[in-house]
Amino acid sequence: MPQIRVAIIGLSASAITSWAASAHLPYLLSPRGRTHYEIVALLNSSVSAAEAARATFNLPCSVKAYGSPTDLAKDRDIDMVICCTRVDVHFGTIEPSIRAGKAVFVEWPLAENLARAIELTGDEPFPNSIIGLQGRVSPVTLRLKELLASGAIGKVLSSHVLSFGALLPRDALPVGMEYFAERKYGGNPIVIENGHTLDWVHEVLGEFAEFESRMQIQRPEVNILGADGAIQKKIGTDVPDLLTIQGNLKSRDGVGGTAEGALLTHVFRHGTPFKGKPGLTLTINGEKGELLVTIGERFLFLEDPASILLHDHVTDEVKEIKWDWNDWQKELPIKARGVAELYERYAEWVESGKSQVNSGREWPTLEDAVTRTKQFETIFAQYDEVDRK
């Protein structure tokens, strides 16, 4: 089977953040990744920037360097385009390739707003794509889904999530990331860091039938930090740093389903948790028992320890539920493990002739990204209507 030929957008020698290098390259350049994929091109702001990235990451001279999304889209030797840029650049860099019929792997969020997301996809199913919501395929998520499906706690009655945003300082941004303080750009902790968590929670429990949300801006000014960590200036922000959501989940029939009207309460606060406390706590209360999930501050990539406990209401016993990465994932850096699973599942589908996806081997697509973007559109609309008045 021929390899899937990929082009990476945003693999930069000078980028402030290095997600393409830390989360994508380790798998794509691994022996396992090379059996399915081949990096054949890079796209950056200019051809020279792409050439610099190629040299920095020791990629072969045969890897083409592009500075134009249109030129990249015309290259018939590229099967998939991987977009790892800041969110407000996603549309312009991937739209030509989508129109050319190429597959795309786009990091979350898909675009800076719902209108742009729908313009990219047409609000239609988009199977030949991946959205970077890798929390859906993390071992913790998969283990929780197994437990619910087995009926370990019976029908789900309610669930509570408390999470914190620890990827950035609570009151500061690095220089060059000022755009995180402006909603119009679409990239901020509420949508990105919290969005990843909210997505995998919905993967476990199902979507809201209806919900209400509230947000606040607790710190209306943030510091901008130079490379040395010193404060260069202060800027105002219109991005909320506290979010609460409460709503009824759609009912799910069968063993381990969700009861009619089951309530999900979700709270996210930007900034680290109380010192020594978990970065994420999730409880799932059922008819026969309750699950407690706790993960340290760096919970988004499972870099910190994650624990799953089951309280059996019948026996009143509490036991630890084991989970683990696959052996092949353990050979990769932690940030690359979930992303690698997305690549693996997509490759299985392509190599099977793009037939029906095997049950349990699904991956999130651009269609799923539009669903989550619609949810955030509603969240911000409720904020504009109630909290900003």
CSV table of C-alpha atoms in Angstrom, one decimal:
chain,number,residue,atom,x,y,z
A,1,MET,CA,0.0,0.0,0.0
A,2,PRO,CA,1.5,3.4,-1.0
A,3,GLN,CA,2.2,5.9,1.8
A,4,ILE,CA,-0.1,8.8,2.4
A,5,ARG,CA,1.8,11.8,1.2
A,6,VAL,CA,1.5,14.7,3.6
A,7,ALA,CA,2.3,18.4,3.6
A,8,ILE,CA,2.8,20.2,6.9
A,9,ILE,CA,1.6,23.8,7.3
A,10,GLY,CA,3.3,25.6,10.3
A,11,LEU,CA,6.4,23.6,11.0
A,12,SER,CA,8.5,26.6,11.8
A,13,ALA,CA,12.1,27.1,12.8
A,14,SER,CA,11.1,30.2,14.7
A,15,ALA,CA,7.6,29.6,15.9
A,16,ILE,CA,6.5,30.7,19.4
A,17,THR,CA,4.7,27.4,19.9
A,18,SER,CA,5.9,24.2,18.3
A,19,TRP,CA,2.9,21.9,18.2
A,20,ALA,CA,3.8,20.6,14.7
A,21,ALA,CA,7.3,19.7,16.0
A,22,SER,CA,6.3,18.3,19.4
A,23,ALA,CA,3.0,16.5,18.5
A,24,HIS,CA,3.1,15.6,14.8
A,25,LEU,CA,6.7,15.0,13.8
A,26,PRO,CA,7.5,12.3,16.4
A,27,TYR,CA,4.9,10.0,15.0
A,28,LEU,CA,5.3,10.9,11.3
A,29,LEU,CA,9.1,10.3,11.5
A,30,SER,CA,8.8,7.1,13.6
A,31,PRO,CA,9.2,3.7,12.0
A,32,ARG,CA,5.5,3.0,12.6
A,33,GLY,CA,4.5,6.4,11.2
A,34,ARG,CA,6.6,6.0,8.1
A,35,THR,CA,4.8,2.8,7.2
A,36,HIS,CA,1.7,4.9,6.6
A,37,TYR,CA,2.8,8.4,5.9
A,38,GLU,CA,5.5,10.3,4.0
A,39,ILE,CA,6.3,14.0,4.5
A,40,VAL,CA,6.6,15.4,1.0
A,41,ALA,CA,6.1,19.2,1.4
A,42,LEU,CA,6.1,22.1,3.9
A,43,LEU,CA,4.1,25.4,3.7
A,44,ASN,CA,5.2,28.4,5.6
A,45,SER,CA,4.8,32.2,5.2
A,46,SER,CA,7.5,32.1,2.5
A,47,VAL,CA,9.5,29.6,0.5
A,48,SER,CA,12.6,30.6,2.4
A,49,ALA,CA,10.8,30.0,5.7
A,50,ALA,CA,9.8,26.6,4.6
A,51,GLU,CA,13.4,25.8,3.5
A,52,ALA,CA,14.6,26.9,6.9
A,53,ALA,CA,12.2,24.6,8.6
A,54,ARG,CA,13.2,21.7,6.4
A,55,ALA,CA,16.9,22.3,7.4
A,56,THR,CA,16.1,22.8,11.1
A,57,PHE,CA,14.2,19.5,11.4
A,58,ASN,CA,16.6,17.6,9.1
A,59,LEU,CA,14.0,16.7,6.5
A,60,PRO,CA,15.2,15.4,3.1
A,61,CYS,CA,16.0,17.8,0.4
A,62,SER,CA,13.2,16.1,-1.6
A,63,VAL,CA,10.6,17.7,0.7
A,64,LYS,CA,9.2,20.6,-1.3
A,65,ALA,CA,9.1,24.1,0.1
A,66,TYR,CA,6.0,26.3,-0.5
A,67,GLY,CA,5.1,29.8,0.5
A,68,SER,CA,1.7,29.9,-1.2
A,69,PRO,CA,-1.4,27.8,-0.2
A,70,THR,CA,-2.7,27.9,-3.7
A,71,ASP,CA,0.6,26.5,-5.1
A,72,LEU,CA,0.5,23.8,-2.5
A,73,ALA,CA,-3.1,22.9,-3.4
A,74,LYS,CA,-2.1,22.4,-7.0
A,75,ASP,CA,0.5,19.8,-6.2
A,76,ARG,CA,-1.0,16.4,-7.2
A,77,ASP,CA,1.7,14.6,-5.3
A,78,ILE,CA,0.2,15.6,-2.0
A,79,ASP,CA,-2.7,13.5,-0.5
A,80,MET,CA,-3.1,15.3,2.9
A,81,VAL,CA,-2.5,18.7,4.2
A,82,ILE,CA,-1.7,19.1,8.0
A,83,CYS,CA,-2.5,22.5,9.5
A,84,CYS,CA,-0.7,23.5,12.7
A,85,THR,CA,-0.9,27.3,12.5
A,86,ARG,CA,-2.7,29.8,14.7
A,87,VAL,CA,-6.4,29.5,14.3
A,88,ASP,CA,-7.1,32.7,12.4
A,89,VAL,CA,-4.8,31.5,9.6
A,90,HIS,CA,-6.4,28.1,9.2
A,91,PHE,CA,-9.0,29.2,6.6
A,92,GLY,CA,-6.6,30.8,4.2
A,93,THR,CA,-4.0,28.1,4.4
A,94,ILE,CA,-6.3,25.0,4.0
A,95,GLU,CA,-9.3,26.3,1.9
A,96,PRO,CA,-7.5,25.9,-1.5
A,97,SER,CA,-6.5,22.3,-0.6
A,98,ILE,CA,-10.0,21.4,0.5
A,99,ARG,CA,-11.4,22.8,-2.8
A,100,ALA,CA,-8.7,20.7,-4.6
A,101,GLY,CA,-10.1,17.6,-3.0
A,102,LYS,CA,-7.2,16.9,-0.6
A,103,ALA,CA,-7.6,15.3,2.8
A,104,VAL,CA,-6.9,17.7,5.7
A,105,PHE,CA,-5.8,17.3,9.3
A,106,VAL,CA,-6.6,20.6,11.1
A,107,GLU,CA,-5.7,21.4,14.7
A,108,TRP,CA,-8.6,22.5,16.9
A,109,PRO,CA,-10.2,25.0,16.6
A,110,LEU,CA,-11.2,24.6,12.9
A,111,ALA,CA,-11.6,28.3,12.2
A,112,GLU,CA,-12.0,31.6,14.1
A,113,ASN,CA,-15.8,31.5,14.0
A,114,LEU,CA,-18.7,29.4,13.0
A,115,ALA,CA,-19.3,31.2,9.7
A,116,ARG,CA,-15.7,30.5,8.6
A,117,ALA,CA,-16.0,26.8,9.7
A,118,ILE,CA,-19.2,26.3,7.7
A,119,GLU,CA,-17.7,28.1,4.7
A,120,LEU,CA,-14.9,25.5,4.8
A,121,THR,CA,-17.0,22.4,5.1
A,122,GLY,CA,-20.4,23.4,3.8
A,123,ASP,CA,-21.9,22.1,7.1
A,124,GLU,CA,-21.8,18.6,5.5
A,125,PRO,CA,-20.1,15.3,6.5
A,126,PHE,CA,-16.4,15.4,5.8
A,127,PRO,CA,-15.0,11.9,6.3
A,128,ASN,CA,-11.7,12.5,4.5
A,129,SER,CA,-10.4,14.7,7.3
A,130,ILE,CA,-9.2,14.8,10.9
A,131,ILE,CA,-9.7,17.5,13.5
A,132,GLY,CA,-7.2,17.6,16.3
A,133,LEU,CA,-9.5,16.7,19.1
A,134,GLN,CA,-7.3,13.8,20.2
A,135,GLY,CA,-8.8,13.7,23.7
A,136,ARG,CA,-11.6,11.5,22.2
A,137,VAL,CA,-9.1,8.7,21.6
A,138,SER,CA,-7.0,9.1,24.8
A,139,PRO,CA,-6.8,5.9,26.9
A,140,VAL,CA,-8.7,7.6,29.8
A,141,THR,CA,-11.6,8.5,27.5
A,142,LEU,CA,-11.6,5.0,26.0
A,143,ARG,CA,-11.5,3.4,29.5
A,144,LEU,CA,-14.4,5.5,30.7
A,145,LYS,CA,-16.5,4.6,27.7
A,146,GLU,CA,-15.8,0.9,28.3
A,147,LEU,CA,-16.8,1.2,31.9
A,148,LEU,CA,-20.1,2.9,31.1
A,149,ALA,CA,-20.9,0.5,28.3
A,150,SER,CA,-20.3,-2.5,30.6
A,151,GLY,CA,-22.9,-1.1,33.1
A,152,ALA,CA,-20.3,-0.7,35.8
A,153,ILE,CA,-22.2,2.2,37.4
A,154,GLY,CA,-25.6,1.6,35.7
A,155,LYS,CA,-27.4,4.4,33.9
A,156,VAL,CA,-25.7,7.8,34.2
A,157,LEU,CA,-27.7,10.2,36.3
A,158,SER,CA,-25.4,13.2,36.5
A,159,SER,CA,-21.8,14.4,36.0
A,160,HIS,CA,-19.6,17.3,37.2
A,161,VAL,CA,-16.4,18.6,35.7
A,162,LEU,CA,-14.0,21.1,37.3
A,163,SER,CA,-11.0,22.0,35.2
A,164,PHE,CA,-8.4,24.7,35.1
A,165,GLY,CA,-6.2,26.3,32.4
A,166,ALA,CA,-2.6,25.9,33.3
A,167,LEU,CA,-0.9,26.0,29.8
A,168,LEU,CA,-0.4,29.7,30.1
A,169,PRO,CA,0.1,32.0,33.2
A,170,ARG,CA,-3.2,33.1,34.8
A,171,ASP,CA,-2.5,36.8,34.2
A,172,ALA,CA,0.0,36.9,31.3
A,173,LEU,CA,0.8,36.0,27.7
A,174,PRO,CA,4.1,35.5,26.0
A,175,VAL,CA,5.0,38.3,23.5
A,176,GLY,CA,3.7,37.3,20.1
A,177,MET,CA,0.6,35.7,21.6
A,178,GLU,CA,-1.3,38.9,22.3
A,179,TYR,CA,-4.1,37.7,19.9
A,180,PHE,CA,-5.2,35.3,22.7
A,181,ALA,CA,-6.6,38.4,24.4
A,182,GLU,CA,-8.9,39.2,21.5
A,183,ARG,CA,-12.0,37.1,20.9
A,184,LYS,CA,-12.1,37.9,17.1
A,185,TYR,CA,-9.1,35.7,16.5
A,186,GLY,CA,-10.8,32.6,17.8
A,187,GLY,CA,-7.8,31.3,19.7
A,188,ASN,CA,-7.9,31.5,23.5
A,189,PRO,CA,-8.0,29.2,26.6
A,190,ILE,CA,-11.8,29.1,26.7
A,191,VAL,CA,-12.0,27.6,23.2
A,192,ILE,CA,-8.7,25.7,23.0
A,193,GLU,CA,-7.7,24.3,26.4
A,194,ASN,CA,-11.3,24.1,27.7
A,195,GLY,CA,-12.6,23.1,24.3
A,196,HIS,CA,-10.5,20.0,24.3
A,197,THR,CA,-11.8,18.9,27.7
A,198,LEU,CA,-15.4,19.7,26.9
A,199,ASP,CA,-15.1,17.6,23.7
A,200,TRP,CA,-13.9,14.4,25.3
A,201,VAL,CA,-16.4,14.7,28.1
A,202,HIS,CA,-19.1,14.8,25.5
A,203,GLU,CA,-17.5,11.8,23.8
A,204,VAL,CA,-17.9,9.9,27.1
A,205,LEU,CA,-21.4,11.1,28.1
A,206,GLY,CA,-23.1,12.4,24.9
A,207,GLU,CA,-24.1,15.8,23.8
A,208,PHE,CA,-26.3,18.3,25.5
A,209,ALA,CA,-30.0,18.4,24.7
A,210,GLU,CA,-30.0,21.9,26.0
A,211,PHE,CA,-27.7,24.0,28.2
A,212,GLU,CA,-27.2,27.4,29.8
A,213,SER,CA,-23.8,29.0,30.3
A,214,ARG,CA,-22.3,32.0,32.1
A,215,MET,CA,-18.9,33.6,31.7
A,216,GLN,CA,-16.9,36.3,33.4
A,217,ILE,CA,-13.7,38.3,32.7
A,218,GLN,CA,-12.0,38.2,36.1
A,219,ARG,CA,-8.8,39.7,34.9
A,220,PRO,CA,-9.6,42.5,32.3
A,221,GLU,CA,-5.9,43.2,31.9
A,222,VAL,CA,-3.0,40.8,31.2
A,223,ASN,CA,0.7,41.2,31.2
A,224,ILE,CA,2.8,40.6,28.0
A,225,LEU,CA,6.0,38.9,28.8
A,226,GLY,CA,9.2,39.1,26.9
A,227,ALA,CA,11.5,36.2,26.1
A,228,ASP,CA,13.3,36.8,29.5
A,229,GLY,CA,10.0,36.7,31.4
A,230,ALA,CA,9.9,40.4,32.2
A,231,ILE,CA,6.7,42.3,31.8
A,232,GLN,CA,6.8,44.5,28.7
A,233,LYS,CA,3.4,46.0,28.8
A,234,LYS,CA,-0.2,45.4,29.9
A,235,ILE,CA,-3.1,45.0,27.5
A,236,GLY,CA,-6.9,44.8,27.9
A,237,THR,CA,-8.7,41.6,27.0
A,238,ASP,CA,-12.3,40.8,25.9
A,239,VAL,CA,-11.8,37.0,26.4
A,240,PRO,CA,-13.6,35.5,29.5
A,241,ASP,CA,-11.5,33.5,31.8
A,242,LEU,CA,-14.3,31.8,33.7
A,243,LEU,CA,-16.9,29.5,32.2
A,244,THR,CA,-19.8,27.5,33.7
A,245,ILE,CA,-22.2,25.3,31.8
A,246,GLN,CA,-25.1,23.4,33.0
A,247,GLY,CA,-27.5,21.3,30.9
A,248,ASN,CA,-29.4,18.2,30.3
A,249,LEU,CA,-27.7,15.5,28.3
A,250,LYS,CA,-29.4,13.7,25.5
A,251,SER,CA,-30.8,10.3,26.7
A,252,ARG,CA,-28.9,7.1,25.7
A,253,ASP,CA,-30.7,3.8,25.9
A,254,GLY,CA,-29.2,0.5,26.9
A,255,VAL,CA,-26.7,-0.7,29.5
A,256,GLY,CA,-24.6,2.2,30.7
A,257,GLY,CA,-26.7,4.7,28.9
A,258,THR,CA,-27.7,8.2,30.0
A,259,ALA,CA,-30.9,8.7,31.9
A,260,GLU,CA,-33.5,11.1,30.6
A,261,GLY,CA,-32.6,14.6,31.9
A,262,ALA,CA,-29.2,13.6,33.3
A,263,LEU,CA,-27.5,16.8,34.3
A,264,LEU,CA,-23.9,17.8,33.3
A,265,THR,CA,-22.3,20.7,35.1
A,266,HIS,CA,-19.0,21.9,33.6
A,267,VAL,CA,-16.7,24.6,35.1
A,268,PHE,CA,-13.5,26.0,33.6
A,269,ARG,CA,-11.3,28.6,35.2
A,270,HIS,CA,-8.2,29.9,33.4
A,271,GLY,CA,-5.2,29.6,35.7
A,272,THR,CA,-3.7,26.9,37.9
A,273,PRO,CA,-5.9,25.2,40.5
A,274,PHE,CA,-5.4,25.6,44.2
A,275,LYS,CA,-1.8,24.5,45.0
A,276,GLY,CA,-1.5,20.8,45.2
A,277,LYS,CA,-5.0,20.1,43.8
A,278,PRO,CA,-5.8,18.4,40.5
A,279,GLY,CA,-6.1,20.3,37.3
A,280,LEU,CA,-9.2,18.3,36.3
A,281,THR,CA,-11.8,16.5,38.4
A,282,LEU,CA,-14.6,14.6,36.8
A,283,THR,CA,-17.3,12.7,38.5
A,284,ILE,CA,-19.9,10.5,36.8
A,285,ASN,CA,-22.8,9.4,39.1
A,286,GLY,CA,-24.8,6.4,38.1
A,287,GLU,CA,-27.6,4.3,39.5
A,288,LYS,CA,-25.2,1.6,40.8
A,289,GLY,CA,-22.0,3.5,41.4
A,290,GLU,CA,-19.9,6.5,40.7
A,291,LEU,CA,-16.6,7.2,38.8
A,292,LEU,CA,-14.1,9.8,40.0
A,293,VAL,CA,-11.4,10.9,37.5
A,294,THR,CA,-8.5,13.2,38.7
A,295,ILE,CA,-5.6,14.4,36.6
A,296,GLY,CA,-2.8,16.8,37.5
A,297,GLU,CA,-2.2,20.3,36.2
A,298,ARG,CA,-1.0,19.2,32.8
A,299,PHE,CA,-4.1,17.1,32.2
A,300,LEU,CA,-4.6,18.1,28.6
A,301,PHE,CA,-1.9,15.6,27.4
A,302,LEU,CA,-2.0,13.3,30.4
A,303,GLU,CA,1.5,14.4,31.2
A,304,ASP,CA,0.6,14.3,34.9
A,305,PRO,CA,-0.8,11.3,36.7
A,306,ALA,CA,-4.4,10.4,36.0
A,307,SER,CA,-6.5,8.3,38.3
A,308,ILE,CA,-9.9,6.5,37.8
A,309,LEU,CA,-11.7,5.3,40.9
A,310,LEU,CA,-15.0,3.4,41.0
A,311,HIS,CA,-17.3,3.5,44.0
A,312,ASP,CA,-19.6,0.5,43.9
A,313,HIS,CA,-22.8,1.6,45.7
A,314,VAL,CA,-23.9,-2.0,46.3
A,315,THR,CA,-20.7,-3.2,48.1
A,316,ASP,CA,-19.6,0.3,49.2
A,317,GLU,CA,-16.1,-0.6,48.0
A,318,VAL,CA,-13.8,1.7,46.1
A,319,LYS,CA,-11.4,0.3,43.6
A,320,GLU,CA,-8.8,1.7,41.2
A,321,ILE,CA,-9.5,1.2,37.5
A,322,LYS,CA,-6.3,0.6,35.5
A,323,TRP,CA,-5.6,2.3,32.2
A,324,ASP,CA,-2.5,2.6,30.0
A,325,TRP,CA,-1.1,3.7,26.7
A,326,ASN,CA,-0.5,1.1,24.0
A,327,ASP,CA,3.1,-0.1,23.9
A,328,TRP,CA,3.8,1.6,20.6
A,329,GLN,CA,2.5,4.9,22.0
A,330,LYS,CA,4.9,4.7,24.9
A,331,GLU,CA,7.8,5.0,22.4
A,332,LEU,CA,6.6,8.5,21.5
A,333,PRO,CA,6.6,11.8,23.6
A,334,ILE,CA,3.4,12.1,25.5
A,335,LYS,CA,2.1,15.1,23.5
A,336,ALA,CA,2.4,13.0,20.3
A,337,ARG,CA,0.6,9.9,21.6
A,338,GLY,CA,-3.0,11.0,21.1
A,339,VAL,CA,-2.2,12.7,17.8
A,340,ALA,CA,-0.6,9.5,16.7
A,341,GLU,CA,-3.7,7.5,17.4
A,342,LEU,CA,-5.7,9.8,15.1
A,343,TYR,CA,-3.2,9.2,12.3
A,344,GLU,CA,-3.4,5.5,12.9
A,345,ARG,CA,-7.2,5.3,12.7
A,346,TYR,CA,-7.3,7.4,9.5
A,347,ALA,CA,-4.6,5.3,7.9
A,348,GLU,CA,-6.5,2.1,8.6
A,349,TRP,CA,-9.5,3.6,6.8
A,350,VAL,CA,-7.5,4.7,3.8
A,351,GLU,CA,-5.7,1.4,3.5
A,352,SER,CA,-8.9,-0.5,3.7
A,353,GLY,CA,-10.1,1.3,0.6
A,354,LYS,CA,-12.0,4.0,2.5
A,355,SER,CA,-14.8,1.5,3.3
A,356,GLN,CA,-16.9,1.7,6.4
A,357,VAL,CA,-15.0,2.7,9.5
A,358,ASN,CA,-14.7,-0.2,12.0
A,359,SER,CA,-16.8,0.2,15.1
A,360,GLY,CA,-14.6,1.6,17.9
A,361,ARG,CA,-12.0,3.0,15.5
A,362,GLU,CA,-13.7,6.2,14.6
A,363,TRP,CA,-11.8,9.5,14.7
A,364,PRO,CA,-13.0,13.2,14.9
A,365,THR,CA,-13.6,14.8,11.6
A,366,LEU,CA,-14.3,18.4,10.4
A,367,GLU,CA,-18.0,17.6,10.8
A,368,ASP,CA,-17.3,17.1,14.5
A,369,ALA,CA,-15.4,20.4,14.6
A,370,VAL,CA,-18.4,22.2,13.2
A,371,THR,CA,-20.6,20.6,16.0
A,372,ARG,CA,-18.3,21.8,18.7
A,373,THR,CA,-17.9,25.3,17.1
A,374,LYS,CA,-21.7,25.6,17.1
A,375,GLN,CA,-21.6,24.9,20.8
A,376,PHE,CA,-19.1,27.7,21.4
A,377,GLU,CA,-21.0,30.1,19.2
A,378,THR,CA,-24.0,29.5,21.5
A,379,ILE,CA,-21.8,29.9,24.6
A,380,PHE,CA,-20.5,33.3,23.5
A,381,ALA,CA,-23.9,34.4,22.3
A,382,GLN,CA,-25.3,33.7,25.8
A,383,TYR,CA,-22.4,35.7,27.3
A,384,ASP,CA,-23.1,38.6,25.0
A,385,GLU,CA,-26.8,38.6,25.8
A,386,VAL,CA,-26.5,38.2,29.6
A,387,ASP,CA,-23.1,38.8,31.1
A,388,ARG,CA,-21.8,41.7,29.0
A,389,LYS,CA,-24.9,43.9,29.6
